[in-house]
Structure formats: structure tokens, C-alpha cells
XYZ file of C-alpha atoms in Angstrom:
576
model
C 13.102 52.600 8.062
C 16.305 50.993 6.795
C 15.170 48.533 4.138
C 18.759 48.062 2.942
C 19.820 46.446 6.206
C 16.807 44.140 6.199
C 17.120 43.149 2.551
C 20.679 41.907 3.035
C 19.271 38.808 4.738
C 16.412 38.141 2.302
C 16.568 35.166 -0.077
C 16.913 36.105 -3.733
C 18.887 39.291 -3.093
C 22.575 39.988 -2.917
C 24.334 42.372 -0.493
C 25.957 45.319 -2.168
C 29.123 46.539 -0.554
C 30.323 50.102 -0.941
C 33.993 50.950 -0.723
C 35.059 52.078 2.764
C 36.193 55.674 2.814
C 38.096 57.736 5.304
C 36.161 60.222 7.450
C 35.382 63.273 5.414
C 36.031 61.587 2.031
C 33.457 61.875 -0.747
C 31.395 58.672 -1.140
C 31.243 56.816 -4.410
C 28.906 58.281 -6.947
C 25.548 56.683 -7.304
C 26.134 56.250 -11.026
C 28.901 53.759 -10.373
C 26.418 51.367 -8.837
C 23.938 51.960 -11.629
C 26.677 51.142 -14.172
C 27.455 47.938 -12.301
C 30.950 48.986 -11.273
C 31.206 46.920 -8.075
C 34.700 47.776 -7.046
C 36.441 48.214 -3.686
C 39.973 48.250 -2.362
C 41.943 45.386 -0.928
C 44.356 45.634 2.015
C 47.132 47.042 -0.223
C 44.878 49.808 -1.458
C 44.512 48.354 -4.974
C 41.084 48.361 -6.511
C 39.440 44.975 -6.709
C 36.548 43.767 -8.728
C 33.427 42.626 -6.904
C 31.302 39.922 -8.475
C 28.449 41.088 -10.646
C 24.933 40.022 -9.648
C 23.973 36.742 -11.271
C 21.683 37.098 -14.253
C 18.009 36.851 -13.356
C 18.458 37.510 -9.604
C 16.746 40.744 -8.537
C 18.722 43.410 -6.764
C 17.510 45.584 -3.895
C 16.508 48.311 -6.313
C 14.222 45.838 -8.079
C 12.241 45.062 -4.875
C 9.249 47.065 -3.667
C 8.533 47.806 -0.030
C 5.662 45.283 -0.211
C 8.075 42.595 -1.426
C 10.508 43.340 1.409
C 7.838 43.381 4.131
C 6.292 40.240 2.726
C 9.551 38.340 3.245
C 10.133 39.514 6.817
C 9.777 36.798 9.509
C 8.299 39.398 11.860
C 4.613 40.283 11.727
C 3.879 43.600 9.998
C 0.583 45.409 9.587
C -0.201 48.908 8.337
C -3.308 50.753 9.498
C -4.450 54.286 8.720
C -6.974 56.858 9.807
C -8.689 57.465 13.149
C -10.541 54.134 12.858
C -7.275 52.273 12.134
C -8.377 50.745 8.862
C -6.232 47.918 7.549
C -4.047 48.899 4.616
C -1.702 45.914 4.548
C -0.610 42.801 6.445
C 2.439 40.803 5.441
C 2.601 37.056 4.910
C 3.906 36.362 8.434
C 0.988 38.261 9.943
C -1.517 36.423 7.774
C 0.115 33.119 8.674
C -0.176 33.849 12.398
C -3.646 35.396 12.565
C -5.195 34.849 9.154
C -5.678 37.252 6.245
C -7.236 40.634 6.972
C -9.436 42.375 4.349
C -8.053 45.796 3.339
C -10.224 48.740 4.362
C -11.769 47.027 7.381
C -11.288 48.563 10.804
C -8.903 46.955 13.249
C -11.649 46.748 15.871
C -13.798 44.670 13.495
C -11.348 42.429 11.678
C -8.313 42.254 13.978
C -9.429 40.797 17.333
C -5.814 39.890 18.023
C -4.964 43.593 18.388
C -7.606 43.923 21.104
C -6.283 40.737 22.729
C -2.802 42.240 22.726
C -4.176 45.445 24.272
C -2.999 47.424 21.265
C -6.087 49.433 20.285
C -5.690 52.123 23.002
C -1.980 52.265 22.166
C -2.771 52.958 18.501
C -4.885 55.932 19.574
C -2.005 57.245 21.694
C 0.483 56.899 18.833
C -1.886 58.637 16.425
C -2.399 61.548 18.831
C 1.215 61.974 19.930
C 2.984 61.091 16.701
C 5.570 59.174 18.730
C 6.365 55.459 18.491
C 5.449 53.168 21.367
C 6.618 49.661 22.289
C 5.004 47.002 24.453
C 6.812 43.863 25.524
C 5.774 40.232 25.759
C 2.035 40.464 25.123
C 0.141 37.226 24.604
C -2.359 36.419 21.865
C -3.713 33.283 20.231
C -2.228 32.493 16.830
C -2.589 29.629 14.386
C -0.608 26.477 15.111
C 0.744 24.978 13.026
C 1.235 27.814 10.562
C -1.229 27.926 7.659
C -0.349 29.555 4.353
C -2.406 32.689 3.743
C -4.147 33.476 0.480
C -2.232 35.902 -1.711
C -5.240 38.164 -2.257
C -5.447 38.688 1.554
C -9.181 38.063 1.681
C -10.742 36.648 4.803
C -11.317 32.922 4.707
C -13.111 30.663 7.126
C -10.920 28.148 8.974
C -10.865 24.780 7.326
C -12.507 21.791 8.984
C -10.149 19.967 11.291
C -7.895 23.029 11.632
C -5.373 22.710 14.442
C -6.255 24.583 17.652
C -4.895 28.030 18.277
C -2.089 28.510 20.792
C -0.873 31.420 22.880
C 2.155 33.194 21.455
C 4.053 36.105 22.947
C 4.947 39.199 20.930
C 6.893 42.385 21.459
C 5.214 45.079 19.371
C 6.341 48.471 18.146
C 3.862 50.962 16.746
C 5.474 53.635 14.570
C 3.616 56.604 13.027
C 4.009 56.764 9.200
C 2.499 58.640 6.292
C 0.079 56.366 4.452
C -1.072 57.868 1.140
C -1.299 61.323 2.672
C -3.127 60.008 5.742
C -1.719 59.424 9.200
C -0.984 55.756 9.567
C 0.700 53.368 11.968
C 3.119 50.602 11.108
C 2.741 47.692 13.549
C 5.857 45.539 13.887
C 5.487 42.386 16.037
C 8.407 40.098 16.880
C 7.568 36.617 18.142
C 9.299 36.270 21.532
C 7.473 33.161 22.686
C 10.676 31.211 23.272
C 12.123 34.046 25.322
C 8.892 34.473 27.297
C 8.677 30.742 28.011
C 12.324 30.695 29.092
C 11.656 33.658 31.389
C 8.602 31.908 32.802
C 10.625 28.749 33.422
C 13.238 30.866 35.171
C 10.570 32.525 37.342
C 9.120 29.115 38.170
C 12.552 27.802 39.083
C 13.259 30.834 41.228
C 9.862 30.401 42.874
C 10.658 26.770 43.713
C 14.059 27.826 45.051
C 12.455 30.542 47.171
C 9.845 28.129 48.552
C 12.636 25.705 49.405
C 14.572 28.390 51.279
C 11.450 29.635 53.081
C 10.601 26.059 54.090
C 14.155 25.543 55.326
C 14.043 28.845 57.195
C 10.740 28.060 58.880
C 11.806 24.515 59.749
C 14.876 25.879 61.530
C 12.764 28.251 63.622
C 10.943 26.890 66.701
C 7.730 25.227 65.594
C 6.133 26.028 68.941
C 7.486 28.539 71.435
C 8.144 27.428 74.982
C 5.781 29.242 77.322
C 7.415 30.140 80.662
C 5.341 30.238 83.842
C 5.940 33.934 84.471
C 5.870 35.295 80.901
C 3.555 35.314 77.935
C 5.476 35.063 74.674
C 4.631 35.288 70.958
C 6.760 35.638 67.836
C 6.212 36.329 64.151
C 8.427 35.705 61.136
C 7.659 37.299 57.759
C 9.868 36.448 54.761
C 10.569 39.225 52.278
C 8.444 39.716 49.158
C 8.679 37.489 46.087
C 11.522 39.595 44.660
C 13.578 39.470 47.885
C 15.786 36.530 48.778
C 15.075 34.950 52.151
C 17.510 35.967 54.869
C 18.735 34.488 58.144
C 16.448 36.001 60.799
C 15.752 33.811 63.804
C 14.374 33.857 67.355
C 14.015 31.429 70.236
C 12.669 31.069 73.766
C 14.554 28.748 76.137
C 13.449 27.857 79.682
C 16.520 27.625 81.908
C 14.991 26.249 85.088
C 14.290 27.852 88.469
C 11.803 30.145 86.696
C 14.447 31.810 84.507
C 13.924 32.221 80.753
C 16.356 33.004 77.946
C 15.165 34.956 74.896
C 17.206 35.410 71.749
C 16.757 37.062 68.370
C 19.322 37.400 65.598
C 19.925 38.135 61.946
C 22.543 36.572 59.664
C 23.757 39.139 57.131
C 23.169 37.414 53.832
C 20.520 35.807 51.676
C 19.466 32.388 50.521
C 20.158 28.840 51.647
C 23.605 29.659 53.021
C 22.293 32.343 55.372
C 19.484 30.046 56.529
C 21.976 27.217 57.163
C 24.278 29.475 59.211
C 21.250 30.705 61.120
C 20.279 27.121 61.975
C 23.752 26.367 63.308
C 23.813 29.506 65.445
C 20.359 28.836 66.849
C 21.356 25.290 67.798
C 24.529 26.594 69.435
C 22.557 29.201 71.406
C 20.321 26.494 72.841
C 23.356 24.420 73.822
C 25.143 27.359 75.451
C 21.938 28.467 77.188
C 21.785 25.108 79.004
C 25.017 26.093 80.732
C 23.021 28.950 82.334
C 25.819 31.431 81.676
C 25.476 35.221 81.842
C 24.357 36.758 78.514
C 27.760 38.246 77.659
C 29.475 34.874 78.098
C 26.974 33.238 75.760
C 27.710 35.866 73.089
C 31.428 35.399 73.634
C 31.072 31.700 72.835
C 28.828 32.449 69.835
C 31.338 34.955 68.488
C 34.066 32.330 68.232
C 31.682 29.758 66.754
C 30.378 32.179 64.092
C 33.922 32.787 62.857
C 34.505 29.032 62.612
C 31.255 28.336 60.757
C 31.908 30.882 57.999
C 34.237 33.852 58.344
C 32.379 35.643 55.533
C 29.027 35.451 57.336
C 28.409 38.041 60.043
C 25.393 37.932 62.333
C 23.821 40.299 64.826
C 22.218 38.916 67.969
C 20.753 39.929 71.317
C 20.529 37.393 74.136
C 18.486 38.169 77.251
C 17.587 36.308 80.447
C 14.509 37.040 82.542
C 14.619 36.302 86.268
C 11.158 36.586 87.917
C 12.714 36.931 91.363
C 14.585 40.085 90.345
C 12.043 41.575 87.895
C 14.878 42.317 85.468
C 15.848 41.480 81.917
C 19.613 40.925 81.748
C 20.904 41.168 78.181
C 23.936 41.414 75.922
C 23.923 42.626 72.315
C 26.221 41.831 69.413
C 25.527 44.637 66.952
C 21.771 44.206 67.267
C 19.021 46.788 67.604
C 17.975 47.810 71.149
C 15.267 46.068 73.158
C 12.186 48.214 73.769
C 10.173 47.886 76.999
C 6.705 49.371 77.438
C 5.630 50.049 81.028
C 2.054 49.680 82.222
C 1.513 53.460 81.853
C 2.430 53.367 78.134
C 5.901 54.879 78.420
C 8.606 53.124 76.380
C 12.187 52.650 77.529
C 15.006 51.803 75.157
C 17.802 49.487 76.295
C 20.995 51.219 75.312
C 24.575 50.138 76.019
C 26.301 47.785 76.238
C 26.374 46.784 72.569
C 29.330 45.057 70.967
C 30.174 44.337 67.316
C 28.380 41.598 65.338
C 29.189 37.933 65.845
C 32.098 36.617 63.832
C 34.240 39.747 64.040
C 36.281 38.553 67.055
C 38.554 40.527 69.352
C 35.801 41.993 71.527
C 34.825 41.346 75.151
C 31.047 41.546 75.441
C 29.380 42.866 78.576
C 25.877 42.502 80.021
C 23.346 45.151 80.952
C 19.941 45.130 82.630
C 16.575 46.726 82.038
C 13.571 46.561 84.351
C 10.684 44.282 83.350
C 8.147 44.704 86.169
C 4.657 43.152 86.172
C 2.449 44.765 83.551
C 5.298 45.549 81.155
C 5.919 44.373 77.572
C 9.292 43.920 75.861
C 9.945 43.712 72.108
C 12.949 42.129 70.372
C 13.087 42.541 66.568
C 15.300 42.436 63.479
C 16.217 45.350 61.224
C 13.658 44.419 58.569
C 10.957 45.840 60.840
C 12.459 49.333 61.187
C 14.955 49.836 58.333
C 13.791 51.726 55.244
C 15.679 53.012 52.208
C 16.490 56.702 52.481
C 15.599 56.823 56.177
C 17.852 56.733 59.219
C 17.342 53.531 61.190
C 16.959 55.528 64.424
C 13.826 57.049 62.920
C 12.497 53.536 62.342
C 13.224 52.573 65.959
C 11.463 55.751 67.121
C 8.441 54.824 64.965
C 8.416 51.367 66.543
C 8.533 52.914 70.023
C 5.517 55.091 69.195
C 3.625 52.091 67.829
C 4.512 50.034 70.923
C 3.316 52.748 73.322
C -0.222 52.321 72.004
C -0.173 48.560 71.378
C -2.220 46.593 73.876
C -3.560 43.068 74.026
C -1.987 39.626 73.969
C 1.602 39.204 72.726
C 0.382 37.888 69.364
C -1.957 40.862 68.968
C 0.922 43.215 69.772
C 3.096 41.442 67.159
C 0.455 41.901 64.466
C -0.179 45.532 65.374
C 3.499 46.430 65.287
C 3.923 44.832 61.869
C 0.911 46.706 60.501
C 1.980 49.995 62.082
C 5.451 49.768 60.555
C 3.986 49.119 57.083
C 5.240 45.556 56.598
C 3.302 43.979 53.712
C 3.633 40.838 51.606
C 5.845 42.808 49.206
C 8.255 43.971 51.918
C 11.863 43.839 50.696
C 13.406 42.249 53.806
C 12.740 39.493 56.311
C 11.110 40.492 59.587
C 11.252 38.682 62.923
C 9.498 40.023 66.029
C 9.510 38.522 69.545
C 7.112 39.982 72.129
C 7.108 39.025 75.822
C 4.802 40.245 78.548
C 5.231 40.046 82.304
C 1.569 40.020 83.338
C 0.340 41.785 86.451
C -1.663 39.122 88.269
C -4.533 39.892 90.599
C -7.272 37.953 92.368
C -7.334 34.168 92.155
C -4.569 34.159 89.540
C -2.212 35.919 91.948
C -2.793 33.195 94.558
C -1.031 30.722 92.276
C 2.264 32.679 92.400
C 4.177 33.087 95.661
C 7.740 33.672 96.853
C 9.338 32.972 100.221
C 12.996 33.342 101.291
C 15.124 32.670 104.366
C 18.687 33.759 105.099
C 20.676 30.793 106.426
C 22.580 32.153 109.424
C 24.479 30.305 112.127
C 26.001 26.846 112.095
C 24.410 23.453 112.411
C 21.102 24.963 113.578
C 20.543 26.402 110.065
C 19.500 23.015 108.682
C 16.594 22.338 111.091
C 15.513 25.966 110.755
C 15.402 25.573 106.960
C 13.333 22.366 107.251
C 10.864 24.041 109.605
C 10.609 27.058 107.307
C 9.953 24.871 104.238
C 7.346 22.802 106.120
C 5.390 25.883 107.139
C 5.546 27.586 103.755
C 4.530 24.506 101.751
C 1.646 23.857 104.133
C 0.441 27.463 103.716
C 0.507 26.992 99.964
C -1.856 24.021 100.414
C 0.262 21.466 98.637
C -0.609 17.763 98.981
C 1.129 15.967 101.846
C 3.295 13.872 99.511
C 4.542 16.945 97.656
C 5.220 18.755 100.966
C 7.330 15.844 102.176
C 9.325 15.717 98.935
C 9.848 19.469 99.071
C 11.104 19.371 102.658
C 13.470 16.490 101.807
C 14.909 18.366 98.808
C 15.316 21.512 100.949
C 17.167 19.555 103.595
C 19.605 18.024 101.081
C 20.334 21.303 99.257
C 20.873 23.212 102.502
C 23.116 20.454 103.897
C 25.188 20.513 100.700
C 25.573 24.299 100.918
C 26.489 24.209 104.611
C 29.133 21.562 103.983
C 30.710 22.837 100.743
C 29.653 26.487 100.443
C 30.476 29.754 102.132
C 28.295 32.581 103.448
C 26.128 34.372 102.583
C 23.592 31.540 102.179
C 19.947 31.899 101.286
C 16.987 29.548 100.788
C 14.306 30.601 98.315
C 10.973 28.848 97.697
C 8.793 29.796 94.749
C 5.547 28.439 93.415
C 3.871 29.112 90.078
C 0.712 27.716 88.585
C 2.726 24.768 87.244
C 5.688 24.014 89.521
C 7.413 24.331 92.884
C 10.972 25.699 92.768
C 13.508 25.312 95.593
C 16.813 27.198 95.306
C 19.782 27.604 97.653
C 22.539 30.170 97.009
C 25.900 30.640 98.690
C 29.169 32.472 98.161
C 31.271 29.612 96.774
C 31.597 29.266 92.990
C 32.291 25.506 92.953
C 29.397 23.848 91.137
C 28.338 20.464 92.571
C 27.804 17.532 90.233
C 25.953 14.319 90.505
C 28.143 11.266 91.157
C 27.718 7.665 92.118
C 28.427 7.083 95.829
C 29.920 3.797 96.944
C 28.164 1.803 99.704
C 30.861 2.691 102.220
C 30.791 6.427 101.463
C 29.278 8.664 104.127
C 28.704 11.585 101.740
C 27.983 12.281 98.071
C 24.356 11.173 97.965
C 22.601 14.526 98.423
C 22.520 15.651 94.770
C 21.635 12.116 93.653
C 18.652 12.114 96.021
C 17.508 15.522 94.733
C 17.899 14.425 91.098
C 15.856 11.291 91.815
C 12.862 12.873 93.540
C 12.645 16.184 91.606
C 11.393 16.787 88.059
C 14.620 18.627 87.212
C 17.609 20.225 88.894
C 20.568 22.391 87.962
C 23.277 24.804 89.013
C 24.569 28.168 87.873
C 27.049 30.808 88.940
C 25.624 34.038 90.293
C 26.813 37.547 89.345
C 28.298 38.112 92.836
C 30.752 35.225 92.380
C 28.757 32.523 94.171
C 26.499 29.778 92.934
C 22.863 28.673 92.990
C 21.629 25.072 93.179
C 17.959 24.493 92.410
C 15.350 21.821 91.770
C 11.763 21.792 90.506
C 8.666 19.726 91.201
C 5.799 19.630 88.714
C 2.466 20.385 90.371
C -0.501 18.051 89.879
C -3.101 19.413 87.481
């Protein structure tokens, strides 16, 4: 214990300076200090006289250890023996907790040591003979400070004494020899200001985290769109309290004509900036999805936008489109993890290539792929927080997810929850997790009667139009639609077929589809020119077909088909 260093700051003492010597030189003799020869050397090497201590002021040699410890601002207590009897407490200790009678046990007279959790630590120090330190422990001390009695006898608190307040201390327990008995010197530094500052910082960080989480959740869909042919559920889990919120997102977008777009992505970064970039990308995806473009074209547009938003932010994304008529999931991936599809027999297929680089890197032509999604199957889209673990290859995490998915049954939300539990995602997880589960249910019985498809190839010339009207009349009657809805459906079929016969090229095809919520009429042909709605003048003999369809139908739209043609469709909402 270096009392010399401590005493240099005590009032009533004066620092003694010894002459600096080169390494290996013999230090000044102790007698020189005893004779009062306070000399050193100046920069030129000449000896200089140091001022003598003022008369009447004690030097370090005149002070006892008790005097030095009594002046320390830190709390000091000395206990000895297996029962930790009190040998000494300094003035700062007595001021904070009150005087402690010498000879009493710490368990009896020092409740603050029990409050600080120090009694078991004293036993450990006594057994091991090694010092121990505990940080930022709280205990109640006097406030404001009260002067202790010099004889260190216990006194009852005076009437009207101020209440006691919590203070934080960092304590070091050091084994010492106390009159031939094993003792422990307890040194407690008041770190209340530091602890309160740390608590304020934690509170501020907590508010910041809640703000980011709120922003993140507000940018995600508040309620997922539920397509007619799919059942969809999603889950977002922010990282634990020590992890900054990232930029994971997902979305479900109905495209019309029974088609559904599904997207999941992850902005590489943390905090408000990542969440803001995520919000911009999600909004852009919804806008591009309305164009009903192939998945790779949507990613191509997103790639350029991501570079414009922030060149330093890179995002991964997978965009997929489900077409119930084809039973396929067409997708494109920008550096994202593969889609997993579970068949009705429990086998899991992994969507592999094509996968391009993340969004924002530029210079890459994305391509689309397909994976079967037949009735009874379940597909999972997810972010890396679900499968990535420190010290483990990410392919092992994907394989673990595939095993968990093979045995996961139930509704999409149940599957979401089971996958998260199986992969060990807890409230303390160190990364954000987003999971999107979609099921293509296998319908039987009365439920299957609500879903039907019918198609007709439009062959020949002018006779194709009356054949299409007759076909639509028969099909809609067999589906037991009300007369008014049948008439509207036949009229829309006639206008779409006439438009295709006039402006399109073979092959032409009429497709009727009903779900439990809507009637869909779609005509495809081999020409890629997309019709648009325009205002026809009174003298015009053409140009009213699309306007009529847009007026009588709930919605309508167009898209280009993979074979280079186009599809024009409209929908009618069914009565409840």
C-alpha cells in the first residue's frame, strides 16, 4: 500500500521530491532527507536548494497510517478474523454509514456490507488470500453527510435526520495482516455520479432503440394482404437490447388476376439510417410491383434505386410472384438466402440459382427462376438473422431450418412461431429476424367448389368472338353466379376478346377463374403492345372497349407474358 502517493494530496503535508537519477545510479541516502537536505538538480545539472518544510507543518514521516486513512475521501474499513470483526473505520466511512463499534462483527454492526453483497466476498478473500473487486454496488448512506464522533462509538440517529439515499460504490477487498491475525482492508470509492451517468446513458439508448423499433415496425405492413389462393403470415423480431435494430423487411402485394408478389429483404446496417433505407426500398418495391413486371426486372430497377438512395448501404432481397394458374413461384434473388418449399409429404426443396449480387452494387443483369408450389405445399422466405450464427457456416443454419420446416405443420403463423423456436431465436438474439410463410392449401369438399378454372383457345377469325361469348355464358351459369354478374362477365369477355382479335396476334386464349371472393377474366395473345384506357370522341368507332371494362369491373390491368405476348384481365368482386 503506497501511503506516500496518497499523502501527497493530503492537506497539512508537503510533497517531498527526490532527485531524479539515471538508470542504475545509486539513490540518495536516506540520511540526507533526515538531515533536511532537500536538494535536486536543475536543467544545467547544478544542484538546487528545495524549500524546507514550514515550521509546525507535519511531514509524511510524522503521520500515522490512521491519520492518513482518516483523511482519505474514500471509505475504508478494516476487519479481522473469521467473523470479520471491525478493527477500524475511517471518517469517510463513518460519515456515510455511521460509526461502527470496534470489536463488533460485520454481520451485526455493518448492515451496509450485507446490502452491498460483501459478506460472502469477505469469506472468499479470507480463504484465498487474494484481493477481490466488485463494481457499482448500491447501498443506502446518510444524506446529507453527518460528522461522526471521534471515539467511533455507535450513536442513534438524531431526530429529524435527513433520509438515507442510495449511493453506488466500487469496493476492493485486500487481505492484510492485522495484529498477527488475518484481516481484510475494505476500500470503497463512491462512483454514484458515474453510475447515474451510465444509467442516464442506458436510458437514452433505450429510448433511441424504442424509437428505431417503432420506426421499423411502422414501415412494415401493419396488416398483410391475404390473397385468395394463399395463406400468408409473417413475423418480425428485433435483436436483443444490446443489438441495434437493422433493416429487415417483408411485404405481400396482390397484383390482380389472382397473382401475388412476395418480397423479403435486409438492409446491411443498423439504426435509424438502415430503417429509413428499408422504408424507401419497400415503397419502391410496391410501386414497381404494380407494373406487374417479371421478378428479375423488378430487382433490376431496385438495384439502380438502391445506389441512388445511399451508395454505402447495400441490401439483399428476394422477390417472388405466385401464379395460381401455373402452380409456380417465379423468383429472383439479389444476394439473399434461398427460398425453402415443403411439399405435402414433408420433403423440403431449396431454390438455388439464379442469385445475383446485393442491391446497390450495380453492373449485374438479374435473371428469374421458378420453383413448384403445388397445393398442399408451404414456402418460407427469411432473413439471415434466423439462420446465421457466430462460428457456424450459414449453410448449416439453412440446413437446420430445412429440417425444422420438414416437421412444421399448422397454419402459417404457427409455422412461423415453430421455426423461430426451433432455430433458437430468443429475446436476447443478437440480430433482427424476419420470416414470411405462405401456404398453397389443398382444397377439398365444399371449399373446393368455390375455386374453378376454365379456358378456351381462340381459333379462327370473326367466329371466335361469338364462340367466346357462348363459352363464358355456359361457364358462368355452371358456376351459379347471379344473372346480373353473368351478364357483366359475358360483356367483359366480349370486349376483351374483341380487343385481342383486333390488335393482337395468335396464339390467343380466354381464361375464366373463380375464387371464393372474385371472378377473374383474362385474355392472352402474342402481341406485346399493352392497351391503355383513353377517352373516345363521339364520332370514333373504336376505343371504347377498355373504358367499358374499366367501368363495369372492380379492377383491370395488363402485363407482358414470358413468351413475349401480353395478358389483359379484369376482376369482379363476388357478393358475400
